[in-house]
Structure formats: C-alpha cells, structure tokens
C-alpha cells in the first residue's frame, strides 16, 4: 500500500473528516472476489472514525521500518450470520460466538503476529486476523456472513522476464497471481503484445535483438528469468543480470546449450563464481515439459526463493513443523 494513501487517511481522520481510499490503493477489492468489491470498500471507509488512527499509524510505521506487515479488513455482508456462525466440527474451537459484531473493521498485523485494531474482536476474529500473514488470508470463505481482505505494506518482489517466449507468457500470468511484480523485456512487439502479457510491465527494446538491454537498470533485490526466444540472447541477458548483482538469476536450457552460453558469458567478463550463481536449468524439477508446465516449475522456484529470502531458517522450521513435514 502506498505511503501517501495512509498519510491521507490519517490526515482526514485527524481532521474529523471522512477519508478516501481508491481501488488502486487496495487492489484486493477489484479482483472479483465474492463480497470484496468497490461497494464493500466504500462501506468500510465510511465506518472509519478517529478511533482507528492507531491502526493506520502503526501501518505507516511498518512501511518506514520495512516490516513484513499487512493492513487487513473485515467485511460483513450478513451481520447476524457473522455473529451467530459458531465453530463447526472440523475447525479449531474458538468459543460460542462467531465474530465480535456485525460491523466492518480495519486492523494491522505483521509477520510476528502483532495485531493492532481499535475495535472489539472475538477470539475467532483474531484467528482470522492473524491468518492475514499467509498472504492475504487462507480462510476467507470458511465462515458465513463475513469475509476478509488485506493489502501488503511492503513492496512486491520484481521479476524480470528476459524474452517474451511462450513460457514467459504463462509465467507472467502465474507470477502476478502469487504477488510478484512482473516486467517482461523483448525487442519484437508482436511477441511482447498486451494480448500475451496483459498484466505485466512491458519493455520493447529498440535496435537489433537485445543490444539495448544495457540501458535498463535492475535493483539488487530483483529476480531475473532468462527466457529468450530460441535462447538466442541468453548470454547478454545473463551478463546484464550478473553485472547488476540481482538476488536471483535463472536460465532455461539443456546442458549442451548452457556450456556454449557459459563460454560467451565468461568472455564478456563474468567470473566463474558469477556463472555458478545462475540457476540452470531454471525451475523446480518435477517432469515439466510444456510451456505452461515449465512456467509452473519456475514460479514454484520463485516462491521458494522469496520464502527463503524473507524468513530465517528457524522460522521456516517452525512452519514446516506446523504442517507436519518435520
């Protein structure tokens, strides 16, 4: 969520005025999910008062501190059902009351499970609120009468797709759906069209091939997937990523092709250590062959890289134990 949007809400509430939040500030409300739409956002914003200031101020501090945190929303579409809908035979028991009340609310929660909320909430509300850390929530459809949404207070990881191949077209779709910020690069407008990449940032290189890729700049936190069509421009793509010291570089291709790319990359000034840092072949190994299957293998690897980057080994072990995998 943009810092400017939070500052605007805080300023409005401090003046005793009704705040405004646009759909672009909380995109979860424009994704077509049941009961989470523009009308729900309008009702939520209309319910905000000066009492909610601590929640928004904590969210603002989280942005300043680079915290892994979310601003969450309880959305009620049937107040009686939300309150009376008690636990079923399958889920963990949280008492004889469902939600604390039939009103919407806004709350803050970070990955340490710190919750800030100015309104009353029940034990089961708290369970739902803490679950927002799963990004954005795992149990939005579990109980009648209400649902939950959230917006992250941290930047999405940017993934560069170098080459508008068929694999890249599928990968852009899947990676966007799991929270990556996708940028695709190619020199042929026919391949990097809006039809093939409707939700990605698209960069059409000028000149011949990837000769102008040096004009682009990446951040050290970015991920790069080398997927050029026919592997023709894999060498310069790898060199570009390695020179910018990005967090992750992966390249598609068989062993024989990669040996040729290796020689060209080293000849361009890269070190053997840099070459060894390139994940090749890119993606998790589970028998994927078609473009769509390969894209699934790659996005699974990207999720794993992001998970390991954000969480300590101790935190990952706790998570694995909670799932019964250790």
Tab-separated table of C-alpha atoms in Angstrom:
chain	number	residue	atom	x	y	z
A	1	UNK	CA	0.000	0.000	0.000
A	2	UNK	CA	1.264	3.449	-0.850
A	3	UNK	CA	2.582	5.572	1.982
A	4	UNK	CA	0.716	8.571	0.538
A	5	UNK	CA	-2.623	6.777	0.839
A	6	UNK	CA	-2.040	6.014	4.536
A	7	UNK	CA	-0.956	9.588	5.217
A	8	UNK	CA	-4.097	10.870	3.517
A	9	UNK	CA	-6.359	8.633	5.625
A	10	UNK	CA	-4.584	9.660	8.837
A	11	UNK	CA	-4.846	13.359	7.982
A	12	UNK	CA	-8.567	13.047	7.210
A	13	UNK	CA	-9.336	11.186	10.444
A	14	UNK	CA	-7.308	13.701	12.462
A	15	UNK	CA	-9.459	16.485	10.985
A	16	UNK	CA	-12.617	14.545	11.751
A	17	UNK	CA	-13.351	14.117	8.055
A	18	UNK	CA	-14.342	11.059	6.079
A	19	UNK	CA	-11.213	9.556	4.466
A	20	UNK	CA	-10.929	8.289	0.930
A	21	UNK	CA	-9.319	5.105	-0.349
A	22	UNK	CA	-9.237	4.351	-4.064
A	23	UNK	CA	-9.353	0.871	-5.550
A	24	UNK	CA	-5.755	1.249	-6.717
A	25	UNK	CA	-4.744	1.708	-3.072
A	26	UNK	CA	-6.335	-1.609	-2.052
A	27	UNK	CA	-6.379	-3.755	-5.209
A	28	UNK	CA	-7.863	-6.753	-3.372
A	29	UNK	CA	-11.230	-5.017	-3.779
A	30	UNK	CA	-11.029	-5.050	-7.577
A	31	UNK	CA	-10.132	-8.710	-8.176
A	32	UNK	CA	-13.661	-10.054	-8.491
A	33	UNK	CA	-13.681	-11.979	-5.204
A	34	UNK	CA	-17.103	-12.632	-3.610
A	35	UNK	CA	-18.285	-9.782	-1.344
A	36	UNK	CA	-14.994	-7.892	-1.842
A	37	UNK	CA	-15.729	-5.058	-4.261
A	38	UNK	CA	-15.927	-1.283	-4.566
A	39	UNK	CA	-19.175	-1.166	-2.570
A	40	UNK	CA	-17.564	-3.125	0.287
A	41	UNK	CA	-14.602	-0.732	0.296
A	42	UNK	CA	-16.939	2.243	0.377
A	43	UNK	CA	-18.820	0.785	3.349
A	44	UNK	CA	-15.594	0.048	5.189
A	45	UNK	CA	-14.189	3.527	4.637
A	46	UNK	CA	-17.480	5.043	5.742
A	47	UNK	CA	-17.225	3.200	9.054
A	48	UNK	CA	-13.791	4.637	9.948
A	49	UNK	CA	-13.504	7.080	12.858
A	50	UNK	CA	-10.798	8.788	14.866
A	51	UNK	CA	-10.612	5.601	16.966
A	52	UNK	CA	-8.984	3.866	14.002
A	53	UNK	CA	-5.999	6.224	13.935
A	54	UNK	CA	-3.659	3.908	15.923
A	55	UNK	CA	-4.147	1.176	13.304
A	56	UNK	CA	-3.202	3.417	10.388
A	57	UNK	CA	-0.319	4.991	12.287
A	58	UNK	CA	1.088	1.535	13.060
A	59	UNK	CA	0.784	0.630	9.384
A	60	UNK	CA	2.686	3.770	8.435
A	61	UNK	CA	5.467	2.923	10.877
A	62	UNK	CA	5.690	-0.576	9.414
A	63	UNK	CA	6.377	0.912	5.981
A	64	UNK	CA	9.092	3.147	7.421
A	65	UNK	CA	10.701	0.203	9.225
A	66	UNK	CA	10.477	-2.193	6.282
A	67	UNK	CA	8.336	-4.587	8.320
A	68	UNK	CA	6.684	-7.617	6.751
A	69	UNK	CA	3.169	-6.459	7.570
A	70	UNK	CA	-0.359	-6.054	6.223
A	71	UNK	CA	-3.342	-3.754	6.624
A	72	UNK	CA	-6.377	-6.010	6.849
A	73	UNK	CA	-10.120	-5.594	6.553
A	74	UNK	CA	-13.091	-7.459	7.985
A	75	UNK	CA	-16.022	-7.159	5.588
A	76	UNK	CA	-19.502	-8.086	6.786
A	77	UNK	CA	-22.314	-8.849	4.359
A	78	UNK	CA	-24.674	-10.529	6.874
A	79	UNK	CA	-24.229	-9.235	10.423
A	80	UNK	CA	-26.468	-11.807	12.121
A	81	UNK	CA	-24.722	-14.711	10.400
A	82	UNK	CA	-21.280	-13.287	11.197
A	83	UNK	CA	-22.044	-13.189	14.919
A	84	UNK	CA	-24.039	-16.412	15.231
A	85	UNK	CA	-21.941	-18.627	12.990
A	86	UNK	CA	-20.054	-20.692	15.574
A	87	UNK	CA	-17.317	-23.235	15.014
A	88	UNK	CA	-18.038	-26.419	13.087
A	89	UNK	CA	-16.929	-29.996	13.725
A	90	UNK	CA	-13.762	-29.695	11.659
A	91	UNK	CA	-12.153	-26.392	12.593
A	92	UNK	CA	-10.441	-25.455	15.825
A	93	UNK	CA	-12.834	-24.260	18.539
A	94	UNK	CA	-12.885	-20.552	19.369
A	95	UNK	CA	-15.919	-20.307	21.639
A	96	UNK	CA	-19.658	-19.983	21.260
A	97	UNK	CA	-19.556	-16.684	19.402
A	98	UNK	CA	-18.520	-16.023	15.852
A	99	UNK	CA	-17.404	-12.515	15.024
A	100	UNK	CA	-17.490	-9.886	17.787
A	101	UNK	CA	-20.158	-7.901	15.931
A	102	UNK	CA	-21.695	-7.320	12.536
A	103	UNK	CA	-19.595	-4.264	11.715
A	104	UNK	CA	-16.611	-3.986	9.369
A	105	UNK	CA	-13.208	-3.160	10.795
A	106	UNK	CA	-9.654	-2.369	9.788
A	107	UNK	CA	-6.638	-3.914	11.508
A	108	UNK	CA	-2.859	-4.165	11.330
A	109	UNK	CA	-0.940	-7.431	11.549
A	110	UNK	CA	2.709	-8.214	10.899
A	111	UNK	CA	4.537	-11.482	10.464
A	112	UNK	CA	5.351	-11.516	14.186
A	113	UNK	CA	1.553	-11.713	14.697
A	114	UNK	CA	1.365	-8.284	16.352
A	115	UNK	CA	-2.221	-7.095	15.929
A	116	UNK	CA	-3.413	-3.502	16.228
A	117	UNK	CA	-7.152	-2.908	15.999
A	118	UNK	CA	-9.192	-0.194	17.673
A	119	UNK	CA	-12.456	-2.130	17.783
A	120	UNK	CA	-13.612	-5.172	19.680
A	121	UNK	CA	-12.848	-8.548	18.161
A	122	UNK	CA	-13.645	-12.120	19.187
A	123	UNK	CA	-11.148	-14.976	19.525
A	124	UNK	CA	-12.169	-16.230	16.111
A	125	UNK	CA	-11.802	-12.756	14.621
A	126	UNK	CA	-8.266	-12.788	15.988
A	127	UNK	CA	-7.631	-16.152	14.332
A	128	UNK	CA	-8.751	-14.679	11.019
A	129	UNK	CA	-6.730	-11.510	11.535
A	130	UNK	CA	-3.508	-13.393	12.233
A	131	UNK	CA	-4.098	-15.564	9.198
A	132	UNK	CA	-3.632	-12.498	7.017
A	133	UNK	CA	0.095	-13.197	7.181
A	134	UNK	CA	-0.453	-16.136	4.834
A	135	UNK	CA	-0.951	-13.520	2.149
A	136	UNK	CA	-3.553	-12.337	2.304
A	137	UNK	CA	-5.706	-14.948	4.045
A	138	UNK	CA	-6.350	-18.671	3.939
A	139	UNK	CA	-9.851	-18.896	5.379
A	140	UNK	CA	-11.853	-16.088	3.789
A	141	UNK	CA	-14.678	-18.429	2.739
A	142	UNK	CA	-14.753	-20.550	5.884
A	143	UNK	CA	-17.475	-18.816	7.909
A	144	UNK	CA	-20.818	-17.337	6.899
A	145	UNK	CA	-21.681	-13.651	6.970
A	146	UNK	CA	-18.221	-12.124	6.578
A	147	UNK	CA	-15.016	-12.278	4.637
A	148	UNK	CA	-11.512	-10.852	4.888
A	149	UNK	CA	-9.116	-8.931	2.660
A	150	UNK	CA	-5.740	-7.269	3.041
A	151	UNK	CA	-3.075	-5.178	1.365
A	152	UNK	CA	0.662	-5.682	1.959
A	153	UNK	CA	2.663	-2.837	3.460
A	154	UNK	CA	5.848	-3.945	1.712
A	155	UNK	CA	6.919	-3.907	-1.913
A	156	UNK	CA	6.392	-6.900	-4.140
A	157	UNK	CA	9.500	-8.600	-5.497
A	158	UNK	CA	10.130	-7.547	-9.082
A	159	UNK	CA	10.706	-10.387	-11.546
A	160	UNK	CA	12.293	-9.650	-14.899
A	161	UNK	CA	11.356	-11.976	-17.749
A	162	UNK	CA	14.035	-11.509	-20.384
A	163	UNK	CA	12.415	-12.776	-23.545
A	164	UNK	CA	8.729	-12.867	-24.497
A	165	UNK	CA	8.679	-16.618	-25.108
A	166	UNK	CA	5.634	-18.839	-24.657
A	167	UNK	CA	6.978	-19.917	-21.263
A	168	UNK	CA	7.314	-16.268	-20.285
A	169	UNK	CA	3.710	-15.601	-21.293
A	170	UNK	CA	2.431	-18.260	-18.892
A	171	UNK	CA	4.957	-17.319	-16.226
A	172	UNK	CA	3.899	-13.661	-16.257
A	173	UNK	CA	0.328	-14.723	-15.524
A	174	UNK	CA	1.199	-17.164	-12.743
A	175	UNK	CA	3.823	-14.948	-11.092
A	176	UNK	CA	1.445	-11.993	-10.995
A	177	UNK	CA	-1.212	-14.123	-9.343
A	178	UNK	CA	1.145	-15.019	-6.470
A	179	UNK	CA	2.238	-11.478	-5.735
A	180	UNK	CA	5.276	-10.780	-7.922
A	181	UNK	CA	5.695	-7.539	-9.860
A	182	UNK	CA	6.442	-8.739	-13.389
A	183	UNK	CA	8.407	-6.900	-16.093
A	184	UNK	CA	8.896	-8.569	-19.478
A	185	UNK	CA	11.547	-7.460	-21.991
A	186	UNK	CA	11.833	-8.233	-25.711
A	187	UNK	CA	12.612	-6.488	-28.985
A	188	UNK	CA	9.688	-7.771	-31.071
A	189	UNK	CA	6.353	-6.004	-30.422
A	190	UNK	CA	4.464	-8.962	-31.878
A	191	UNK	CA	5.704	-11.255	-29.112
A	192	UNK	CA	5.535	-8.738	-26.252
A	193	UNK	CA	1.979	-7.680	-27.027
A	194	UNK	CA	-0.676	-6.711	-24.496
A	195	UNK	CA	-2.618	-9.820	-25.500
A	196	UNK	CA	0.243	-12.107	-24.467
A	197	UNK	CA	1.206	-10.101	-21.365
A	198	UNK	CA	-1.953	-8.266	-20.230
A	199	UNK	CA	-0.899	-7.610	-16.635
A	200	UNK	CA	2.896	-7.272	-16.869
A	201	UNK	CA	5.042	-4.219	-17.387
A	202	UNK	CA	6.265	-4.456	-20.973
A	203	UNK	CA	9.540	-3.032	-22.295
A	204	UNK	CA	10.213	-3.128	-26.030
A	205	UNK	CA	13.920	-2.781	-26.737
A	206	UNK	CA	14.996	-0.589	-29.612
A	207	UNK	CA	17.606	-1.671	-32.091
A	208	UNK	CA	18.569	-5.195	-33.049
A	209	UNK	CA	17.959	-8.036	-30.619
A	210	UNK	CA	18.956	-7.394	-27.003
A	211	UNK	CA	21.705	-4.925	-27.898
A	212	UNK	CA	19.986	-2.147	-25.922
A	213	UNK	CA	19.361	-4.101	-22.728
A	214	UNK	CA	22.267	-2.231	-21.116
A	215	UNK	CA	20.034	0.843	-20.929
A	216	UNK	CA	17.854	-0.906	-18.327
A	217	UNK	CA	18.627	-0.908	-14.614
A	218	UNK	CA	17.663	-3.526	-12.031
A	219	UNK	CA	17.688	-3.472	-8.241
A	220	UNK	CA	19.786	-5.942	-6.215
A	221	UNK	CA	16.535	-7.296	-4.727
A	222	UNK	CA	15.135	-8.238	-8.147
A	223	UNK	CA	14.843	-11.713	-9.684
A	224	UNK	CA	15.742	-12.384	-13.326
A	225	UNK	CA	14.459	-15.238	-15.506
A	226	UNK	CA	16.370	-15.658	-18.780
A	227	UNK	CA	13.826	-16.995	-21.265
A	228	UNK	CA	14.815	-15.518	-24.613
A	229	UNK	CA	13.187	-16.994	-27.675
A	230	UNK	CA	15.367	-19.727	-29.134
A	231	UNK	CA	17.945	-18.936	-26.430
A	232	UNK	CA	19.472	-16.508	-28.941
A	233	UNK	CA	20.029	-13.744	-26.417
A	234	UNK	CA	20.693	-15.741	-23.256
A	235	UNK	CA	24.370	-14.703	-22.988
A	236	UNK	CA	23.821	-10.938	-22.946
A	237	UNK	CA	20.783	-11.413	-20.684
A	238	UNK	CA	22.847	-13.368	-18.140
A	239	UNK	CA	25.657	-10.809	-18.273
A	240	UNK	CA	23.176	-7.967	-17.746
A	241	UNK	CA	21.681	-9.663	-14.659
A	242	UNK	CA	25.063	-10.640	-13.189
A	243	UNK	CA	26.501	-7.159	-13.634
A	244	UNK	CA	23.590	-5.723	-11.659
A	245	UNK	CA	24.004	-8.176	-8.792
A	246	UNK	CA	20.357	-9.219	-8.627
A	247	UNK	CA	19.231	-11.627	-5.911
A	248	UNK	CA	18.333	-14.480	-8.273
A	249	UNK	CA	19.154	-15.394	-11.857
A	250	UNK	CA	17.730	-18.461	-13.559
A	251	UNK	CA	18.197	-19.620	-17.142
A	252	UNK	CA	16.379	-22.188	-19.219
A	253	UNK	CA	18.165	-24.659	-21.434
A	254	UNK	CA	19.880	-28.007	-21.744
A	255	UNK	CA	23.411	-28.826	-20.613
A	256	UNK	CA	24.961	-28.555	-24.077
A	257	UNK	CA	23.448	-25.142	-24.781
A	258	UNK	CA	24.431	-23.891	-21.349
A	259	UNK	CA	28.069	-24.803	-21.970
A	260	UNK	CA	28.063	-22.546	-25.019
A	261	UNK	CA	26.386	-19.748	-23.063
A	262	UNK	CA	28.988	-20.248	-20.321
A	263	UNK	CA	31.846	-19.537	-22.721
A	264	UNK	CA	30.156	-16.413	-24.078
A	265	UNK	CA	29.286	-15.118	-20.595
A	266	UNK	CA	32.838	-15.627	-19.314
A	267	UNK	CA	34.227	-13.986	-22.464
A	268	UNK	CA	32.062	-10.952	-21.637
A	269	UNK	CA	33.849	-10.502	-18.305
A	270	UNK	CA	31.792	-12.535	-15.836
A	271	UNK	CA	33.605	-14.694	-13.300
A	272	UNK	CA	33.181	-18.425	-12.804
A	273	UNK	CA	31.643	-17.703	-9.392
A	274	UNK	CA	29.042	-15.459	-11.013
A	275	UNK	CA	28.256	-18.129	-13.593
A	276	UNK	CA	27.824	-20.746	-10.873
A	277	UNK	CA	25.281	-18.476	-9.154
A	278	UNK	CA	22.946	-18.801	-12.161
A	279	UNK	CA	20.261	-21.432	-11.528
A	280	UNK	CA	20.265	-23.689	-14.560
A	281	UNK	CA	18.084	-25.114	-15.642
A	282	UNK	CA	15.622	-22.725	-14.089
A	283	UNK	CA	12.662	-24.080	-12.103
A	284	UNK	CA	11.941	-26.956	-9.770
A	285	UNK	CA	12.470	-30.405	-11.235
A	286	UNK	CA	9.292	-32.497	-11.475
A	287	UNK	CA	8.957	-33.532	-15.107
A	288	UNK	CA	7.577	-30.302	-16.599
A	289	UNK	CA	7.773	-30.161	-20.414
A	290	UNK	CA	5.115	-27.932	-21.957
A	291	UNK	CA	5.377	-24.119	-21.723
A	292	UNK	CA	2.617	-23.962	-19.116
A	293	UNK	CA	4.184	-26.770	-17.074
A	294	UNK	CA	7.615	-25.162	-17.245
A	295	UNK	CA	6.105	-21.860	-16.098
A	296	UNK	CA	4.602	-23.630	-13.087
A	297	UNK	CA	8.000	-25.137	-12.254
A	298	UNK	CA	9.630	-21.718	-12.474
A	299	UNK	CA	7.073	-19.831	-10.412
A	300	UNK	CA	7.275	-22.568	-7.762
A	301	UNK	CA	11.019	-21.933	-7.567
A	302	UNK	CA	10.492	-18.173	-7.369
A	303	UNK	CA	8.091	-18.672	-4.457
A	304	UNK	CA	10.661	-20.833	-2.694
A	305	UNK	CA	13.448	-18.290	-3.261
A	306	UNK	CA	11.228	-15.496	-1.908
A	307	UNK	CA	10.256	-17.608	1.110
A	308	UNK	CA	13.877	-18.342	1.980
A	309	UNK	CA	14.814	-14.715	1.462
A	310	UNK	CA	12.134	-13.378	3.784
A	311	UNK	CA	12.246	-15.949	6.573
A	312	UNK	CA	15.013	-17.240	8.786
A	313	UNK	CA	15.896	-20.915	8.923
A	314	UNK	CA	14.307	-21.063	12.390
A	315	UNK	CA	11.056	-19.543	11.127
A	316	UNK	CA	10.961	-21.926	8.173
A	317	UNK	CA	11.485	-24.891	10.500
A	318	UNK	CA	8.567	-23.778	12.683
A	319	UNK	CA	6.387	-23.525	9.605
A	320	UNK	CA	7.385	-26.979	8.383
A	321	UNK	CA	6.659	-28.479	11.803
A	322	UNK	CA	3.234	-26.824	11.884
A	323	UNK	CA	2.441	-28.618	8.618
A	324	UNK	CA	3.699	-31.944	9.915
A	325	UNK	CA	6.560	-32.142	7.425
A	326	UNK	CA	9.271	-32.448	10.092
